[in-house]
PDB file of C-alpha atoms and ligand atoms in Angstrom:
ATOM      1  CA  MET E   1       0.718 -20.036  18.393  1.00 56.00           C
ATOM      2  CA  ASN E   2       3.643 -18.013  17.122  1.00 64.00           C
ATOM      3  CA  ALA E   3       1.720 -15.155  15.198  1.00 68.00           C
ATOM      4  CA  PHE E   4       3.305 -12.590  17.533  1.00 68.00           C
ATOM      5  CA  ARG E   5       6.174 -14.391  19.011  1.00 67.00           C
ATOM      6  CA  SER E   6       9.125 -16.444  17.464  1.00 62.00           C
ATOM      7  CA  ASN E   7       9.451 -13.722  14.838  1.00 61.00           C
ATOM      8  CA  ILE E   8      13.122 -13.771  14.674  1.00 65.00           C
ATOM      9  CA  PRO E   9      14.317 -16.842  12.624  1.00 70.00           C
ATOM     10  CA  GLU E  10      17.830 -18.165  12.588  1.00 76.00           C
ATOM     11  CA  CYS E  11      18.047 -17.412   8.835  1.00 78.00           C
ATOM     12  CA  THR E  12      17.504 -13.651   7.995  1.00 80.00           C
ATOM     13  CA  PHE E  13      19.195 -12.045   5.091  1.00 82.00           C
ATOM     14  CA  GLU E  14      21.241  -9.925   7.320  1.00 82.00           C
ATOM     15  CA  LYS E  15      22.646 -12.845   9.276  1.00 82.00           C
ATOM     16  CA  LEU E  16      23.328 -14.964   6.240  1.00 81.00           C
ATOM     17  CA  ASN E  17      24.922 -12.153   4.286  1.00 82.00           C
ATOM     18  CA  ILE E  18      27.579 -10.901   6.791  1.00 82.00           C
ATOM     19  CA  ASP E  19      30.296 -11.883   4.483  1.00 78.00           C
ATOM     20  CA  GLY E  20      28.525 -11.024   1.280  1.00 78.00           C
ATOM     21  CA  GLN E  21      27.855 -14.749   0.398  1.00 88.00           C
ATOM     22  CA  PHE E  22      24.091 -14.402  -0.148  1.00 91.00           C
ATOM     23  CA  THR E  23      22.020 -12.381  -2.751  1.00 92.00           C
ATOM     24  CA  ARG E  24      18.547 -11.171  -2.189  1.00 93.00           C
ATOM     25  CA  LEU E  25      15.983 -11.753  -4.937  1.00 96.00           C
ATOM     26  CA  ALA E  26      12.521 -10.318  -5.002  1.00 96.00           C
ATOM     27  CA  VAL E  27      10.223 -12.758  -6.616  1.00 97.00           C
ATOM     28  CA  SER E  28       6.463 -12.797  -7.568  1.00 97.00           C
ATOM     29  CA  PRO E  29       4.081 -14.623  -9.917  1.00 97.00           C
ATOM     30  CA  GLY E  30       3.836 -11.392 -12.012  1.00 96.00           C
ATOM     31  CA  ILE E  31       2.880  -7.674 -12.153  1.00 95.00           C
ATOM     32  CA  ILE E  32      -0.796  -8.391 -12.188  1.00 95.00           C
ATOM     33  CA  ASN E  33      -0.949 -12.078 -11.136  1.00 95.00           C
ATOM     34  CA  LYS E  34      -0.708 -12.639  -7.446  1.00 95.00           C
ATOM     35  CA  HIS E  35      -1.314 -16.384  -7.390  1.00 96.00           C
ATOM     36  CA  TYR E  36       1.575 -18.874  -6.982  1.00 97.00           C
ATOM     37  CA  THR E  37       1.174 -22.391  -8.114  1.00 97.00           C
ATOM     38  CA  PRO E  38       2.060 -25.247  -5.846  1.00 98.00           C
ATOM     39  CA  ALA E  39       4.899 -26.200  -8.487  1.00 98.00           C
ATOM     40  CA  GLN E  40       6.250 -22.541  -7.992  1.00 98.00           C
ATOM     41  CA  PHE E  41       6.287 -22.795  -4.175  1.00 97.00           C
ATOM     42  CA  GLN E  42       8.084 -26.202  -4.572  1.00 98.00           C
ATOM     43  CA  LYS E  43      10.754 -24.670  -6.858  1.00 98.00           C
ATOM     44  CA  ILE E  44      11.190 -21.656  -4.362  1.00 98.00           C
ATOM     45  CA  ALA E  45      11.642 -24.101  -1.521  1.00 97.00           C
ATOM     46  CA  GLU E  46      14.165 -26.108  -3.646  1.00 97.00           C
ATOM     47  CA  VAL E  47      16.332 -23.287  -4.704  1.00 96.00           C
ATOM     48  CA  VAL E  48      16.470 -21.811  -1.283  1.00 94.00           C
ATOM     49  CA  GLY E  49      17.153 -25.127   0.346  1.00 92.00           C
ATOM     50  CA  ASP E  50      18.208 -25.470   3.854  1.00 89.00           C
ATOM     51  CA  SER E  51      20.779 -22.704   3.788  1.00 88.00           C
ATOM     52  CA  GLY E  52      18.698 -19.734   2.516  1.00 90.00           C
ATOM     53  CA  ALA E  53      15.769 -17.926   3.764  1.00 91.00           C
ATOM     54  CA  ILE E  54      12.275 -16.780   2.526  1.00 93.00           C
ATOM     55  CA  LYS E  55      10.185 -13.878   3.778  1.00 91.00           C
ATOM     56  CA  TYR E  56       7.465 -11.802   2.285  1.00 90.00           C
ATOM     57  CA  SER E  57       7.688  -8.034   1.726  1.00 90.00           C
ATOM     58  CA  ALA E  58       5.380  -4.996   1.686  1.00 82.00           C
ATOM     59  CA  SER E  59       5.696  -4.830  -1.872  1.00 82.00           C
ATOM     60  CA  TYR E  60       3.973  -7.933  -3.166  1.00 85.00           C
ATOM     61  CA  ASN E  61       7.202  -9.838  -3.343  1.00 94.00           C
ATOM     62  CA  LEU E  62       8.837 -12.927  -1.705  1.00 97.00           C
ATOM     63  CA  LEU E  63      12.276 -12.124  -0.699  1.00 95.00           C
ATOM     64  CA  LEU E  64      14.709 -15.045  -1.199  1.00 96.00           C
ATOM     65  CA  SER E  65      18.168 -15.284   0.164  1.00 93.00           C
ATOM     66  CA  ILE E  66      20.228 -17.345  -2.311  1.00 93.00           C
ATOM     67  CA  PRO E  67      23.858 -18.196  -2.122  1.00 91.00           C
ATOM     68  CA  THR E  68      25.600 -15.850  -4.471  1.00 91.00           C
ATOM     69  CA  GLN E  69      27.515 -18.455  -6.084  1.00 91.00           C
ATOM     70  CA  THR E  70      24.341 -20.120  -7.664  1.00 93.00           C
ATOM     71  CA  VAL E  71      22.252 -16.961  -8.175  1.00 94.00           C
ATOM     72  CA  GLN E  72      22.452 -16.925 -11.945  1.00 95.00           C
ATOM     73  CA  ASP E  73      21.316 -20.605 -12.206  1.00 97.00           C
ATOM     74  CA  VAL E  74      18.659 -19.880  -9.702  1.00 97.00           C
ATOM     75  CA  ILE E  75      17.386 -16.981 -11.671  1.00 97.00           C
ATOM     76  CA  SER E  76      16.974 -19.170 -14.668  1.00 98.00           C
ATOM     77  CA  GLU E  77      15.325 -21.863 -12.812  1.00 98.00           C
ATOM     78  CA  LEU E  78      12.750 -19.481 -11.196  1.00 98.00           C
ATOM     79  CA  GLN E  79      12.088 -17.787 -14.551  1.00 97.00           C
ATOM     80  CA  GLU E  80      11.475 -21.301 -16.215  1.00 98.00           C
ATOM     81  CA  ALA E  81       8.889 -21.817 -13.435  1.00 98.00           C
ATOM     82  CA  GLY E  82       7.044 -18.592 -14.675  1.00 97.00           C
ATOM     83  CA  LEU E  83       8.231 -16.458 -11.728  1.00 98.00           C
ATOM     84  CA  TYR E  84       9.156 -12.807 -12.092  1.00 97.00           C
ATOM     85  CA  MET E  85      12.041 -11.226 -10.572  1.00 96.00           C
ATOM     86  CA  THR E  86      11.644  -7.568  -9.631  1.00 94.00           C
ATOM     87  CA  PRO E  87      14.893  -5.577 -10.666  1.00 94.00           C
ATOM     88  CA  SER E  88      16.599  -3.495  -8.198  1.00 94.00           C
ATOM     89  CA  GLY E  89      18.266  -0.188  -8.430  1.00 96.00           C
ATOM     90  CA  SER E  90      17.251   3.466  -9.368  1.00 98.00           C
ATOM     91  CA  ILE E  91      14.777   2.453 -12.076  1.00 98.00           C
ATOM     92  CA  ILE E  92      11.114   2.614 -12.670  1.00 97.00           C
ATOM     93  CA  ALA E  93       9.738  -0.306 -10.919  1.00 95.00           C
ATOM     94  CA  PHE E  94       6.098  -1.386 -11.778  1.00 94.00           C
ATOM     95  CA  LYS E  95       3.390  -2.356  -9.451  1.00 95.00           C
ATOM     96  CA  ALA E  96      -0.409  -3.162 -10.210  1.00 96.00           C
ATOM     97  CA  CYS E  97      -3.399  -4.484  -8.475  1.00 96.00           C
ATOM     98  CA  ASP E  98      -4.592  -8.098  -9.368  1.00 96.00           C
ATOM     99  CA  PHE E  99      -7.553  -6.720 -11.384  1.00 96.00           C
ATOM    100  CA  CYS E 100      -9.979  -8.467  -8.956  1.00 97.00           C
ATOM    101  CA  ASP E 101      -8.145 -11.871  -9.479  1.00 95.00           C
ATOM    102  CA  GLY E 102      -8.264 -11.473 -13.257  1.00 94.00           C
ATOM    103  CA  GLU E 103     -12.025 -10.734 -13.444  1.00 95.00           C
ATOM    104  CA  ARG E 104     -11.812  -7.125 -14.094  1.00 95.00           C
ATOM    105  CA  MET E 105      -9.187  -6.824 -16.868  1.00 96.00           C
ATOM    106  CA  GLU E 106     -10.259  -3.677 -18.703  1.00 96.00           C
ATOM    107  CA  ALA E 107      -6.868  -1.911 -17.965  1.00 97.00           C
ATOM    108  CA  ALA E 108      -4.708  -4.973 -18.193  1.00 96.00           C
ATOM    109  CA  GLU E 109      -3.573  -4.508 -21.684  1.00 97.00           C
ATOM    110  CA  ILE E 110      -2.609  -0.767 -21.407  1.00 97.00           C
ATOM    111  CA  THR E 111      -0.849  -1.858 -18.087  1.00 97.00           C
ATOM    112  CA  GLU E 112       1.206  -4.331 -19.914  1.00 97.00           C
ATOM    113  CA  GLN E 113       1.939  -1.784 -22.672  1.00 97.00           C
ATOM    114  CA  LEU E 114       3.174   0.792 -19.956  1.00 98.00           C
ATOM    115  CA  TYR E 115       5.268  -1.762 -18.391  1.00 97.00           C
ATOM    116  CA  ILE E 116       7.086  -2.503 -21.734  1.00 97.00           C
ATOM    117  CA  GLU E 117       7.739   1.028 -22.412  1.00 97.00           C
ATOM    118  CA  LEU E 118       8.570   2.305 -18.984  1.00 97.00           C
ATOM    119  CA  GLN E 119       9.875  -0.551 -16.638  1.00 92.00           C
ATOM    120  CA  GLY E 120      13.638  -0.298 -15.989  1.00 93.00           C
ATOM    121  CA  GLN E 121      14.262   3.301 -17.157  1.00 97.00           C
ATOM    122  CA  THR E 122      16.909   4.983 -15.194  1.00 98.00           C
ATOM    123  CA  VAL E 123      15.905   7.683 -12.910  1.00 98.00           C
ATOM    124  CA  PRO E 124      17.593   9.642 -10.131  1.00 98.00           C
ATOM    125  CA  SER E 125      16.044   7.424  -7.252  1.00 98.00           C
ATOM    126  CA  ARG E 126      13.859   4.380  -7.459  1.00 97.00           C
ATOM    127  CA  LEU E 127      10.385   5.344  -8.673  1.00 97.00           C
ATOM    128  CA  ARG E 128       7.546   3.056  -8.058  1.00 96.00           C
ATOM    129  CA  LEU E 129       4.577   3.238 -10.537  1.00 97.00           C
ATOM    130  CA  ASN E 130       1.428   1.494  -9.437  1.00 97.00           C
ATOM    131  CA  VAL E 131      -1.571   0.967 -11.720  1.00 98.00           C
ATOM    132  CA  ASN E 132      -5.012   0.112 -10.131  1.00 98.00           C
ATOM    133  CA  GLY E 133      -7.878  -1.077 -12.152  1.00 97.00           C
ATOM    134  CA  CYS E 134     -10.686   0.848 -10.598  1.00 97.00           C
ATOM    135  CA  ALA E 135     -11.588   3.760  -8.338  1.00 97.00           C
ATOM    136  CA  SER E 136     -11.534   1.450  -5.333  1.00 97.00           C
ATOM    137  CA  ALA E 137      -7.783   1.565  -5.628  1.00 97.00           C
ATOM    138  CA  CYS E 138      -7.434  -1.105  -3.160  1.00 97.00           C
ATOM    139  CA  TYR E 139      -3.673  -1.781  -3.999  1.00 96.00           C
ATOM    140  CA  ASN E 140      -3.049   1.688  -2.734  1.00 95.00           C
ATOM    141  CA  ALA E 141      -1.776   3.406  -6.098  1.00 97.00           C
ATOM    142  CA  VAL E 142      -2.241   6.868  -4.431  1.00 97.00           C
ATOM    143  CA  TYR E 143       0.674   5.837  -1.982  1.00 96.00           C
ATOM    144  CA  ASP E 144       3.214   5.153  -4.637  1.00 96.00           C
ATOM    145  CA  ASP E 145       5.362   7.891  -6.404  1.00 97.00           C
ATOM    146  CA  ILE E 146       3.107   7.734  -9.527  1.00 98.00           C
ATOM    147  CA  GLY E 147      -0.293   6.229  -8.887  1.00 98.00           C
ATOM    148  CA  LEU E 148      -2.705   5.486 -11.700  1.00 98.00           C
ATOM    149  CA  VAL E 149      -6.228   4.888 -11.088  1.00 98.00           C
ATOM    150  CA  TYR E 150      -8.199   3.493 -14.179  1.00 98.00           C
ATOM    151  CA  GLN E 151     -11.782   4.717 -14.768  1.00 95.00           C
ATOM    152  CA  LYS E 152     -13.631   4.108 -18.013  1.00 90.00           C
ATOM    153  CA  ASP E 153     -10.984   4.323 -20.757  1.00 96.00           C
ATOM    154  CA  SER E 154      -8.802   6.962 -18.766  1.00 98.00           C
ATOM    155  CA  PHE E 155      -6.612   7.321 -15.838  1.00 98.00           C
ATOM    156  CA  ASP E 156      -6.495   9.635 -12.924  1.00 98.00           C
ATOM    157  CA  VAL E 157      -2.715  10.427 -12.209  1.00 98.00           C
ATOM    158  CA  TYR E 158      -1.554  10.979  -8.528  1.00 98.00           C
ATOM    159  CA  LEU E 159       1.842  12.330  -7.680  1.00 97.00           C
ATOM    160  CA  GLY E 160       3.879  13.274  -4.615  1.00 93.00           C
ATOM    161  CA  ALA E 161       3.027  10.469  -2.142  1.00 97.00           C
ATOM    162  CA  ILE E 162       5.343  10.100   0.684  1.00 96.00           C
ATOM    163  CA  PRO E 163       5.200   6.208   0.667  1.00 89.00           C
ATOM    164  CA  MET E 164       6.402   5.450   4.342  1.00 88.00           C
ATOM    165  CA  GLY E 165       7.623   6.920   7.507  1.00 91.00           C
ATOM    166  CA  ALA E 166       6.058   9.177  10.198  1.00 93.00           C
ATOM    167  CA  LYS E 167       5.034  11.768   7.536  1.00 93.00           C
ATOM    168  CA  ALA E 168       3.695   9.161   5.021  1.00 94.00           C
ATOM    169  CA  GLN E 169       0.991  10.767   2.890  1.00 96.00           C
ATOM    170  CA  ALA E 170      -1.089   9.938  -0.123  1.00 97.00           C
ATOM    171  CA  GLY E 171      -0.314  11.737  -3.412  1.00 97.00           C
ATOM    172  CA  THR E 172      -2.447  14.475  -4.743  1.00 96.00           C
ATOM    173  CA  LEU E 173      -4.477  14.391  -7.952  1.00 97.00           C
ATOM    174  CA  PHE E 174      -2.280  15.879 -10.721  1.00 97.00           C
ATOM    175  CA  ALA E 175      -4.350  14.903 -13.703  1.00 97.00           C
ATOM    176  CA  LYS E 176      -7.826  13.673 -14.181  1.00 96.00           C
ATOM    177  CA  GLY E 177      -9.130  11.510 -16.955  1.00 97.00           C
ATOM    178  CA  VAL E 178      -5.986  11.138 -19.126  1.00 97.00           C
ATOM    179  CA  PHE E 179      -7.085   8.880 -21.887  1.00 97.00           C
ATOM    180  CA  VAL E 180      -5.480   5.522 -22.374  1.00 98.00           C
ATOM    181  CA  GLN E 181      -4.205   6.509 -25.755  1.00 97.00           C
ATOM    182  CA  GLU E 182      -2.353   9.485 -24.070  1.00 97.00           C
ATOM    183  CA  ILE E 183      -1.168   8.109 -20.829  1.00 98.00           C
ATOM    184  CA  ALA E 184       2.239   6.537 -22.049  1.00 98.00           C
ATOM    185  CA  SER E 185       3.410   9.892 -23.565  1.00 97.00           C
ATOM    186  CA  PHE E 186       1.952  11.737 -20.459  1.00 98.00           C
ATOM    187  CA  LEU E 187       4.005   9.505 -18.199  1.00 98.00           C
ATOM    188  CA  GLN E 188       7.090   9.825 -20.309  1.00 98.00           C
ATOM    189  CA  ARG E 189       6.827  13.799 -19.960  1.00 97.00           C
ATOM    190  CA  ILE E 190       6.525  13.334 -15.953  1.00 98.00           C
ATOM    191  CA  ILE E 191       9.632  10.970 -16.082  1.00 98.00           C
ATOM    192  CA  GLY E 192      11.600  13.270 -18.398  1.00 98.00           C
ATOM    193  CA  VAL E 193      11.025  16.272 -16.123  1.00 98.00           C
ATOM    194  CA  TYR E 194      12.301  14.104 -13.143  1.00 98.00           C
ATOM    195  CA  GLN E 195      15.305  12.899 -15.046  1.00 98.00           C
ATOM    196  CA  GLN E 196      16.101  16.410 -16.189  1.00 98.00           C
ATOM    197  CA  HIS E 197      15.694  18.633 -13.102  1.00 98.00           C
ATOM    198  CA  ALA E 198      16.043  16.320 -10.089  1.00 98.00           C
ATOM    199  CA  ARG E 199      19.115  16.648  -7.776  1.00 98.00           C
ATOM    200  CA  PRO E 200      21.258  13.422  -7.712  1.00 98.00           C
ATOM    201  CA  ASN E 201      19.463  10.476  -5.886  1.00 98.00           C
ATOM    202  CA  GLU E 202      16.500  12.966  -4.904  1.00 98.00           C
ATOM    203  CA  PRO E 203      13.410  10.876  -4.348  1.00 97.00           C
ATOM    204  CA  PHE E 204      10.449  11.526  -6.644  1.00 98.00           C
ATOM    205  CA  TYR E 205       8.194  12.937  -3.762  1.00 97.00           C
ATOM    206  CA  LYS E 206      10.906  15.394  -2.584  1.00 97.00           C
ATOM    207  CA  PHE E 207      11.558  16.390  -6.078  1.00 98.00           C
ATOM    208  CA  TYR E 208       7.732  16.936  -6.804  1.00 98.00           C
ATOM    209  CA  ARG E 209       7.118  18.874  -3.595  1.00 96.00           C
ATOM    210  CA  ARG E 210      10.142  21.167  -4.117  1.00 97.00           C
ATOM    211  CA  THR E 211       9.271  21.912  -7.736  1.00 98.00           C
ATOM    212  CA  ASN E 212       5.470  21.528  -8.134  1.00 95.00           C
ATOM    213  CA  THR E 213       4.922  25.266  -8.937  1.00 95.00           C
ATOM    214  CA  ALA E 214       7.695  25.134 -11.623  1.00 96.00           C
ATOM    215  CA  GLU E 215       6.573  26.002 -15.181  1.00 95.00           C
ATOM    216  CA  TYR E 216       7.325  22.514 -16.575  1.00 95.00           C
ATOM    217  CA  TRP E 217       4.579  21.311 -14.478  1.00 95.00           C
ATOM    218  CA  GLN E 218       2.059  23.845 -15.376  1.00 92.00           C
ATOM    219  CA  ILE E 219       2.750  23.324 -18.918  1.00 88.00           C
ATOM    220  CA  MET E 220       1.966  19.579 -18.490  1.00 86.00           C
ATOM    221  CA  HIS E 221      -1.347  20.537 -16.924  1.00 75.00           C
ATOM    222  CA  ASN E 222      -2.091  22.752 -19.954  1.00 65.00           C
ATOM    223  CA  VAL E 223      -1.276  20.252 -22.783  1.00 60.00           C
ATOM    224  CA  LYS E 224      -2.897  17.278 -21.178  1.00 58.00           C
TER     225      LYS E 224
HETATM  226  S1  SF4 C   1      -8.323  -1.611  -7.500  1.00 88.39           S
HETATM  227 FE1  SF4 C   1     -10.287  -2.240  -8.326  1.00 88.39          FE
HETATM  228  S2  SF4 C   1      -9.837  -3.725 -10.049  1.00 88.39           S
HETATM  229 FE2  SF4 C   1      -7.879  -3.588  -8.814  1.00 88.39          FE
HETATM  230  S3  SF4 C   1      -8.263  -5.319  -7.324  1.00 88.39           S
HETATM  231 FE3  SF4 C   1      -8.999  -3.519  -6.251  1.00 88.39          FE
HETATM  232  S4  SF4 C   1     -11.179  -3.495  -6.716  1.00 88.39           S
HETATM  233 FE4  SF4 C   1     -10.231  -4.929  -8.170  1.00 88.39          FE
END
């Protein structure tokens, strides 16, 4: 029984990557889909081989350590197997709940539209946008930079969460009941404010807490 012991394997990313020979990929079955197929697990095992490493992360991804030399081929193989690679960097990164294993998909279509429109946009510091499909918010949307909680054709929008650390805190309700038809432009305005007024590399929660009395936030409240 090694649930609490033997937790330090020989192959960790840090050990493998001492000379920069390994690249880390964050892999998942999708933004909404959380189920891997056996074939996808087999493919992951095959591309990692004996030399790499696999671990799971707190952000719904498996982290794979892949020899840097082969990484482009590996990405193609994983994509062919239907796997999704979460991009890294100072961009908008998307998360979502699994919509009750796909049985509660009312907000799935708008989630996909938002993904197409927003994912990958460059921002001062990586910004996690998390869409949850009902008021249970069981995938902790309110603990991400922008949390969207769907309820009956509209979204409640939470901002300003401190996602980790000793001072971790949920975001606060910024706007209630933003209609599905308006949510994309509403989010674009929030992101635009962040892109325009944040300091270089300033995390979203710091920016929001520093500026939340500024006029541009008040205007957004008023035009919603
Ligand atoms: S947030 Fe709601 S819709 Fe999403 S998985 Fe949890 S219970 Fe299901």
